[in-house]
Tab-separated table of C-alpha atoms and ligand atoms in Angstrom:
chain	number	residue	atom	x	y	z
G	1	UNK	CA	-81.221	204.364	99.909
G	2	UNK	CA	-83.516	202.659	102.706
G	3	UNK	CA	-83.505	203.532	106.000
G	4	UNK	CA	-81.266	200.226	106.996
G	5	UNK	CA	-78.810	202.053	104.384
G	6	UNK	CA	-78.609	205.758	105.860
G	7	UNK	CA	-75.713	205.862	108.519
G	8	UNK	CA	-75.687	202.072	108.914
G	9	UNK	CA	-72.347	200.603	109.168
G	10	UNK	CA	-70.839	199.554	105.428
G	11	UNK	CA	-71.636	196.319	103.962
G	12	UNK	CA	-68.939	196.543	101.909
G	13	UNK	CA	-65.610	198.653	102.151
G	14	UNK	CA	-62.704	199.197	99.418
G	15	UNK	CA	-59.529	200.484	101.083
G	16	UNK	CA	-56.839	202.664	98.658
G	17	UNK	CA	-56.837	200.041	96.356
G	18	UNK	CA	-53.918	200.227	94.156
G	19	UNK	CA	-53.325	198.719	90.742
G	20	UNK	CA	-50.210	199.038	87.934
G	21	UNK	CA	-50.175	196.243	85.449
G	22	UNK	CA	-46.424	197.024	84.539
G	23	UNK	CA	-45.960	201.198	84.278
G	24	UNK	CA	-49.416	201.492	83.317
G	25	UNK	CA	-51.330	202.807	87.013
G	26	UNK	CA	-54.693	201.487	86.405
G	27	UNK	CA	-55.933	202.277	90.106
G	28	UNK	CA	-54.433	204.887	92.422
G	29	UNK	CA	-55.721	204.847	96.193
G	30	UNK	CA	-59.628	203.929	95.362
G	31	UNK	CA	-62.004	204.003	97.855
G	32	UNK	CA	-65.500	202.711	97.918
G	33	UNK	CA	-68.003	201.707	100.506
G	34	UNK	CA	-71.953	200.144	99.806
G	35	UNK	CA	-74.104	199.831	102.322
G	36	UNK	CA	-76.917	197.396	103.037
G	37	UNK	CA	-79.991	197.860	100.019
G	38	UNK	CA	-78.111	201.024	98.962
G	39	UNK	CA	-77.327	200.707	94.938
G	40	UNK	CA	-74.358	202.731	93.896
G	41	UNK	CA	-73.196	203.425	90.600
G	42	UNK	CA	-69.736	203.131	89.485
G	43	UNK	CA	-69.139	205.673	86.863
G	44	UNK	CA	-67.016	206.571	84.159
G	45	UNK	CA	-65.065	206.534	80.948
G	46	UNK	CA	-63.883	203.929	78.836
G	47	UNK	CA	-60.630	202.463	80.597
G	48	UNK	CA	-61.078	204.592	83.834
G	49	UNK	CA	-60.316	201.210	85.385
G	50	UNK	CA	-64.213	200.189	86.611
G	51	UNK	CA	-64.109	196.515	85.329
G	52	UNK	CA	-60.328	196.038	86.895
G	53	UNK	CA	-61.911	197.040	90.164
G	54	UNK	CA	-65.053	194.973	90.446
G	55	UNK	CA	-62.338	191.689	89.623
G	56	UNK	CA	-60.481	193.477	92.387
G	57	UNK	CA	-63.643	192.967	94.515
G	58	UNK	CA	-64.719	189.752	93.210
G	59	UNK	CA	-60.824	188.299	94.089
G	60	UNK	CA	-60.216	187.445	90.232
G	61	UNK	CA	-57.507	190.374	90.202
G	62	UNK	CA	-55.256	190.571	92.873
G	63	UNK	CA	-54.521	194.855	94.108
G	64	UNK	CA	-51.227	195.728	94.635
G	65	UNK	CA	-52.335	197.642	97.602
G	66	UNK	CA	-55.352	198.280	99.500
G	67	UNK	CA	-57.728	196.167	101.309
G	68	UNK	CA	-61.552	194.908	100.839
G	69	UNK	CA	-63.679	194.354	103.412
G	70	UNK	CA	-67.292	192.245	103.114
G	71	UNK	CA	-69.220	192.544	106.367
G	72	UNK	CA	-65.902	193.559	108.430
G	73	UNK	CA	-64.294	190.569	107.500
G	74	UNK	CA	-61.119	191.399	104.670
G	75	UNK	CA	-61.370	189.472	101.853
G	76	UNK	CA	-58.307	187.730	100.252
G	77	UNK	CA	-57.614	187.095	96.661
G	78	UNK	CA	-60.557	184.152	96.959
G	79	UNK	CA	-63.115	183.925	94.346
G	80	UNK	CA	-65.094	181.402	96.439
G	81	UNK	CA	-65.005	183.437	99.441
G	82	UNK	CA	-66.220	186.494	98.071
G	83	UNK	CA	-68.859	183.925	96.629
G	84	UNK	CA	-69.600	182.515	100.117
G	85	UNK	CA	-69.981	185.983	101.617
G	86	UNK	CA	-72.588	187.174	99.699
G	87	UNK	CA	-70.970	188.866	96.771
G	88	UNK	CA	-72.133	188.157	93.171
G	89	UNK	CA	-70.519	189.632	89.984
G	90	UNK	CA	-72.690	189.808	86.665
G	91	UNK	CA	-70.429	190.215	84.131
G	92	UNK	CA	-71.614	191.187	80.393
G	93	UNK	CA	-71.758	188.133	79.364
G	94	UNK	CA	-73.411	186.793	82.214
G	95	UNK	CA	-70.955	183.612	82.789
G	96	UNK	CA	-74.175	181.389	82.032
G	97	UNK	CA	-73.784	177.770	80.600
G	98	UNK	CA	-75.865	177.968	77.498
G	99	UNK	CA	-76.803	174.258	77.408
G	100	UNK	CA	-78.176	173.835	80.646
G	101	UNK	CA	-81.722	174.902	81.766
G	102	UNK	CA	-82.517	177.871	83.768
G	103	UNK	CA	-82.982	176.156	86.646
G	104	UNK	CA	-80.070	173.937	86.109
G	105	UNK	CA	-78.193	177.436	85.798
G	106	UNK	CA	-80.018	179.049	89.154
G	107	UNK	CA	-79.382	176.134	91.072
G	108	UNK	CA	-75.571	175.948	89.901
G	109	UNK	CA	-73.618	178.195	92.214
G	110	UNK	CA	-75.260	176.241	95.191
G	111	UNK	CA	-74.189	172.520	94.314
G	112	UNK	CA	-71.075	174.184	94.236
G	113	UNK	CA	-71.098	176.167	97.200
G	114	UNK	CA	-73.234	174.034	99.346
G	115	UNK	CA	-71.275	171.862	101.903
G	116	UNK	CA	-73.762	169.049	100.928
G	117	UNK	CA	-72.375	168.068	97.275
G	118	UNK	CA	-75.273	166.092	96.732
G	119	UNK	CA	-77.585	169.017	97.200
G	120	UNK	CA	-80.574	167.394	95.354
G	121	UNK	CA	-81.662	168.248	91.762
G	122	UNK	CA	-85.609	168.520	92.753
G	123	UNK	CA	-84.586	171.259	95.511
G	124	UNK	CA	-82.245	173.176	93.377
G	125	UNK	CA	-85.094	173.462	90.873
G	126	UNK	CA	-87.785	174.301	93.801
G	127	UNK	CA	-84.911	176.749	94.606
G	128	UNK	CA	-85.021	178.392	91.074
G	129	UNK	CA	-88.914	178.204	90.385
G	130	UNK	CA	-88.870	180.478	93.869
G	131	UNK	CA	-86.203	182.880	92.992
G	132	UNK	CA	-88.167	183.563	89.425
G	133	UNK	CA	-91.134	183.544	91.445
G	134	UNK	CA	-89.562	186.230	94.064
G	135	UNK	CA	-88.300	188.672	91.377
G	136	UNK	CA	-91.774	188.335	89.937
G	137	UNK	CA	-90.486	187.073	86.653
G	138	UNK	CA	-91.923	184.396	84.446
G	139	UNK	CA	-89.310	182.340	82.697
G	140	UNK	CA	-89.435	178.476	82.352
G	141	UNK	CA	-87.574	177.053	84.192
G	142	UNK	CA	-87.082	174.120	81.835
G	143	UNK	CA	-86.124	176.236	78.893
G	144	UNK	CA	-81.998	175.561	77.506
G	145	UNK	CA	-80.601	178.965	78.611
G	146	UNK	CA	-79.097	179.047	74.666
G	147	UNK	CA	-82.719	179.583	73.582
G	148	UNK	CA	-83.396	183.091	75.708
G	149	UNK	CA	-83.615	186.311	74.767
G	150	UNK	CA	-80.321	188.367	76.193
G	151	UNK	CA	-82.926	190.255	78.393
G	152	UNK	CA	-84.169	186.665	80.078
G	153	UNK	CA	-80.341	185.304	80.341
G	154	UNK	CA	-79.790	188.582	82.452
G	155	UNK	CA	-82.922	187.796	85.013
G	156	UNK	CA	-81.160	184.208	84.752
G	157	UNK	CA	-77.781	185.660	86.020
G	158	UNK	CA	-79.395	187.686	89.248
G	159	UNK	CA	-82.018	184.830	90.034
G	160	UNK	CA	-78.258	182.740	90.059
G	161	UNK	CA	-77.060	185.693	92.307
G	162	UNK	CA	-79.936	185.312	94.436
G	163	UNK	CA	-80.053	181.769	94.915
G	164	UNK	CA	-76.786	182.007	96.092
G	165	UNK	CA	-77.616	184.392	98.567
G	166	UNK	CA	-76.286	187.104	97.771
G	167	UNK	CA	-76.150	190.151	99.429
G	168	UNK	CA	-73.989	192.538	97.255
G	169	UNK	CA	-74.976	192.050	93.316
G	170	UNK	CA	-72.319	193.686	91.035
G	171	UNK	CA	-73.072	194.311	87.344
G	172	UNK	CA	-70.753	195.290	84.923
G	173	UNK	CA	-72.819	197.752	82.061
G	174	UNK	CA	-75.679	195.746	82.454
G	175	UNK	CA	-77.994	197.530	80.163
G	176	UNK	CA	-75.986	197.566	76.908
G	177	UNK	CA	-78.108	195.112	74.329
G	178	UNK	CA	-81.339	195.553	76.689
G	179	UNK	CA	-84.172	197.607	75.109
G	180	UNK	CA	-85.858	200.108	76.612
G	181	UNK	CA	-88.658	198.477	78.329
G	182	UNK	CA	-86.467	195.517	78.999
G	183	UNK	CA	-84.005	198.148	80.857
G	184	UNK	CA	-87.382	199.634	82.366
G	185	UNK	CA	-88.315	196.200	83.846
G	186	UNK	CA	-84.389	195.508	85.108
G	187	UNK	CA	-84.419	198.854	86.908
G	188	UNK	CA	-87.696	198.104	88.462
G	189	UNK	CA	-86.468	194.615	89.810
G	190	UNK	CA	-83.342	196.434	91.090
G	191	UNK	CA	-85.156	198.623	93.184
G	192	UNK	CA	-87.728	195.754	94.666
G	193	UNK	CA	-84.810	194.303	95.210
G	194	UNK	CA	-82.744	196.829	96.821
G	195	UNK	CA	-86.322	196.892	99.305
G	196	UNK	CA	-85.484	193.964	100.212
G	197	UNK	CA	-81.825	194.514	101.692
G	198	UNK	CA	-79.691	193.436	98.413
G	199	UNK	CA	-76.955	195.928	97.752
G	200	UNK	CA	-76.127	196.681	94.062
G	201	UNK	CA	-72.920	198.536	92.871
G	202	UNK	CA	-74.658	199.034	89.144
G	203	UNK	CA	-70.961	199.671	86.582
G	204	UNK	CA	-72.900	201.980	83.852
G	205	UNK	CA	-71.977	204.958	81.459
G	206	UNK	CA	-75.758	205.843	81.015
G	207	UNK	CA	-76.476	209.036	82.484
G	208	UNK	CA	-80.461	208.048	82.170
G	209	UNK	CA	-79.983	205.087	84.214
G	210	UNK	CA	-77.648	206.410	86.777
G	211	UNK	CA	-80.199	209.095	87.860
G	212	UNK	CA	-83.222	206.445	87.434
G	213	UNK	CA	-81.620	203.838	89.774
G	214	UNK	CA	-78.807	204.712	91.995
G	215	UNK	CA	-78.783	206.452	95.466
G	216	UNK	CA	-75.053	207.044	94.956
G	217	UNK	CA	-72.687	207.597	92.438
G	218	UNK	CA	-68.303	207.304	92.556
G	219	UNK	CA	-66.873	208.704	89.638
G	220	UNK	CA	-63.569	207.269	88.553
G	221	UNK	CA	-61.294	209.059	86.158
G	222	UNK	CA	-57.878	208.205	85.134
G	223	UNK	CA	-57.760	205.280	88.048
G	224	UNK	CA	-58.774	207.865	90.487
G	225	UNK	CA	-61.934	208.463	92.361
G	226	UNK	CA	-62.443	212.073	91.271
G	227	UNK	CA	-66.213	212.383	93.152
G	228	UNK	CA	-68.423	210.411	95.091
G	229	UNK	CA	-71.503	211.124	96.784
G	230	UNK	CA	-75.679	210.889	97.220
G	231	UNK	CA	-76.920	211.235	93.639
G	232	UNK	CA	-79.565	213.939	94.835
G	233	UNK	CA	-75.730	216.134	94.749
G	234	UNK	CA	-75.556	215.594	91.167
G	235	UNK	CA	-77.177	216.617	88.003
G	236	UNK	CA	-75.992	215.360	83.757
G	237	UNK	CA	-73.394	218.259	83.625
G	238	UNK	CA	-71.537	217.649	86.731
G	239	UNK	CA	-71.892	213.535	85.955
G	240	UNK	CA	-70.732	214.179	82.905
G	241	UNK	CA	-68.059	216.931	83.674
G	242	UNK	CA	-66.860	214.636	86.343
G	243	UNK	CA	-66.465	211.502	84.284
G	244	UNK	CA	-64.543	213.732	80.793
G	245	UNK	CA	-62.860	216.199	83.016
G	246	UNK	CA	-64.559	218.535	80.478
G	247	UNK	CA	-67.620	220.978	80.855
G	248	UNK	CA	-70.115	220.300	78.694
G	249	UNK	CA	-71.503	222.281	75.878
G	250	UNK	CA	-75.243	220.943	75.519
G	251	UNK	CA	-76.100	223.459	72.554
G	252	UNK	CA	-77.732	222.143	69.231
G	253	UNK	CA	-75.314	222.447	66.483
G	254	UNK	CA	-76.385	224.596	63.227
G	255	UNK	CA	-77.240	222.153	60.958
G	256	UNK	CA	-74.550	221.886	58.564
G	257	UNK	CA	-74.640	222.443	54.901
G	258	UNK	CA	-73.467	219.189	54.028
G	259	UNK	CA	-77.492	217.783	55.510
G	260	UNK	CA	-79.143	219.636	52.507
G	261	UNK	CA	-76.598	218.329	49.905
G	262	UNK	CA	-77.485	215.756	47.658
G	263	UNK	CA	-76.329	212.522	49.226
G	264	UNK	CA	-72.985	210.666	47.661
G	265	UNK	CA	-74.472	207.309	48.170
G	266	UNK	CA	-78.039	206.364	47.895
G	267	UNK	CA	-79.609	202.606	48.800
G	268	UNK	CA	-83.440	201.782	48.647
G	269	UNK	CA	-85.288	198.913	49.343
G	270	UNK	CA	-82.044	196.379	50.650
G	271	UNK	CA	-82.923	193.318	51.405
G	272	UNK	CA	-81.078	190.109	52.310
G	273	UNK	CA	-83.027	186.345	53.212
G	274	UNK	CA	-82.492	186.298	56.992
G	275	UNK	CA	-80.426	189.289	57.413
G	276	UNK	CA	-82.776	192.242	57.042
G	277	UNK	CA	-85.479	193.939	54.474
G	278	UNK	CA	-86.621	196.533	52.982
G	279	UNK	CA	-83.654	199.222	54.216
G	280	UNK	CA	-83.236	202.818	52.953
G	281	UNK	CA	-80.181	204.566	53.550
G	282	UNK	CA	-78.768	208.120	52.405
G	283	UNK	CA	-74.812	209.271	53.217
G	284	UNK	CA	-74.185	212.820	52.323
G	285	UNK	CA	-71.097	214.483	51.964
G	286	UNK	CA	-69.434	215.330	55.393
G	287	UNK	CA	-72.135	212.902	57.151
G	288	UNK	CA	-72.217	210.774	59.901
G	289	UNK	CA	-75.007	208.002	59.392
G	290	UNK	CA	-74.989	205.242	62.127
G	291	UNK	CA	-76.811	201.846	61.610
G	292	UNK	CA	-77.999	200.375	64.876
G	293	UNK	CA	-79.436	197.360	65.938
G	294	UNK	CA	-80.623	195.410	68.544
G	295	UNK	CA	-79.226	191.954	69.631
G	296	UNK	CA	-81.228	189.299	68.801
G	297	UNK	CA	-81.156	185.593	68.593
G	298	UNK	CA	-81.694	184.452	64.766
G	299	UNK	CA	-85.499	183.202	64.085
G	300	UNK	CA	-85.175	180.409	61.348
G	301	UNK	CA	-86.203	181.646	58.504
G	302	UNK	CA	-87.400	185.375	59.323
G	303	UNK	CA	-86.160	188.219	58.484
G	304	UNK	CA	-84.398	190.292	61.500
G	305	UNK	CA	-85.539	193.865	61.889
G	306	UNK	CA	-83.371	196.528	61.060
G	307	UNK	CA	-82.788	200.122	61.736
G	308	UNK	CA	-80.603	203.155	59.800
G	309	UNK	CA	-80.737	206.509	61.053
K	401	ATP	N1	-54.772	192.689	82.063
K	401	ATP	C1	-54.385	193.926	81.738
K	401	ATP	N2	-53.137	194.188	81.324
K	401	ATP	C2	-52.737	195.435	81.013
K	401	ATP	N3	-53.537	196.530	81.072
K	401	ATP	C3	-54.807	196.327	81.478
K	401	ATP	C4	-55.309	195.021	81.810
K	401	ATP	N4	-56.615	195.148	82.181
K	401	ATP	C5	-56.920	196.463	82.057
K	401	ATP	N5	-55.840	197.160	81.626
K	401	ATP	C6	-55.801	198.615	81.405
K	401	ATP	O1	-56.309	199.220	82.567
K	401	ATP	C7	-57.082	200.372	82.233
K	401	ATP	C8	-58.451	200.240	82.865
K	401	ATP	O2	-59.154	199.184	82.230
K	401	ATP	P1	-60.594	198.733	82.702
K	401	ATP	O3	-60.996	197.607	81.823
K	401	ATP	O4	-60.588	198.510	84.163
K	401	ATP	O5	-61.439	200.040	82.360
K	401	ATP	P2	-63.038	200.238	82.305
K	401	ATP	O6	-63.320	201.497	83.061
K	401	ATP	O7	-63.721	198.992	82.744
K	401	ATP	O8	-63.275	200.513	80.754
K	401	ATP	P3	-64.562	200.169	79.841
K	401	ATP	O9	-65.564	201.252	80.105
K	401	ATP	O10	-64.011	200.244	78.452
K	401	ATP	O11	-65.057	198.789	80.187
K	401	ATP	C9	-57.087	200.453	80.722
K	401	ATP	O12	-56.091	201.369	80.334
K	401	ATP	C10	-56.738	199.056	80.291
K	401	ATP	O13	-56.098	199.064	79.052
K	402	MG	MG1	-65.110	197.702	81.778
């Protein structure tokens, strides 16, 4: 957190928010604050209810109870005003249109926003080619946002953010198809940015991450905040203990017989024209084998690369 951040009044404040859709209680009495350049992770388990309380935020989902505040002003159930004060939402699939160019995408949230409708297509591009240039990024600005690598489309989606002046950048498990020195680079631009007064509230089950980036963490479990607090309070097993409600056991297993057996299935040298090549992959019995990949767009005519552990 920057000094602004320590003991400054909150940016951003999330009041006993409440949420049932039918019997199910999704969110029970959630509370949240984010101050300015502070970046805060939201944390924890699959269906904990983190994604129904960033649409919460962002007005898409209306809360059965509970309030949100941006700047001490209380937000409705208004998309456009969360928009207009400062509050961006990157969702996974980062809501970009694919056909249009990456400036055409930057500059897209201010023709809408803008109270001049006409707001001219040579400044909206000046507008993008300065964002890129502010996050240090090189991207052309020309390129069809279809043709980027998912990394690129993500620095497309906060340049947007930016553009738009925002204040408060949301992102919902941003790091998922990134690869390591593409998360490396995001994390870096978080934090430059963070220097700079931008407040992120960073949705993310990595415990790498969490401890790289944030200055905060709030753990939900079961719809409930169950811990929140400076990050420097935390270390993996009480993340981690927090978000299963379980201690953790970090001992290496014995290896099990089944590793030494011969394996039940056997391939060598896979291949298939534009799929993958040359793949080698063993299953013995009582085995777990996963077969992981990165995203990628398709190359015409090449091979993609492909990995079996
Ligand atoms: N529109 C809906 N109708 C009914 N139940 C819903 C709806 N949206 C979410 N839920 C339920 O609310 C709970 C919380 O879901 P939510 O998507 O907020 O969790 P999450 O923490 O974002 O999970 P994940 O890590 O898988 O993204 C889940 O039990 C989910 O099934
Ligand atoms: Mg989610």
């Amino acid at each position: 957190m920057n000094d602004e951040a320590s003991g400054s009044t909150p940016i951003l404040q999330m009041r006993d928010i409440r949420k049932a859709y039918g019997p199910v209680r999704v969110l029970e009495d959630v509370n949240l604050e984010l101050s300015t350049g502070e970046v805060r992770c939201l944390a924890g388990e699959n269906g904990s209810g983190k994604s129904t309380l960033i649409k919460i935020l962002s007005g898409v989902v209306s809360a059965d109870a509970g309030q949100v505040s941006l700047n001490g002003r209380q937000l409705g159930n208004d998309p456009m005003g969360a928009i207009t004060a400062g509050l961006s939402v990157i969702y996974q699939d980062f809501s970009l249109f694919p056909n249009l160019s990456v400036w055409e995408n930057i500059g897209f949230l201010t023709s809408v926003t803008s109270a001049d409708v006409l707001h001219k297509r040579s400044a909206r591009r000046r507008l993008a080619i300065d964002t890129l240039k502010r996050m240090q990024v090189e991207i052309d600005p020309d390129a069809p946002v279809e043709l980027l690598p998912v990394a690129s489309k993500q620095l497309v989606a906060i340049a947007r953010a930016l553009a738009n002046r925002a204040r408060i950048i949301v992102m919902d498990e941003p790091t998922t198809a990134l690869t390591r020195s593409e998360v490396a680079h995001l994390l870096e631009i978080v934090s430059a940015l963070k220097k700079e007064g931008v407040s992120f509230l960073f949705v993310s089950h990595k415990i790498e991450e969490v401890f790289a980036v944030c200055d905060t963490v709030t753990v939900l479990r079961d719809g409930s905040v169950v811990v929140e607090g400076p990050i420097g309070e935390f270390d993996t097993e009480r993340l981690v203990e927090a978000m299963t409600g379980r201690s953790v056991d970090s001992q290496r297993l014995p290896r099990e017989e089944s590793q030494v057996q011969r394996p039940f299935l056997a391939a060598s040298g896979l291949g298939r024209r534009g799929n993958f090549v040359d793949v080698d992959l063993e299953l013995r019995p009582g085995e777990i084998v996963s077969v992981v990949g990165l995203l990628a767009p398709a190359e015409p005519n090449s091979p993609r690369p492909c990995s079996a552990t």
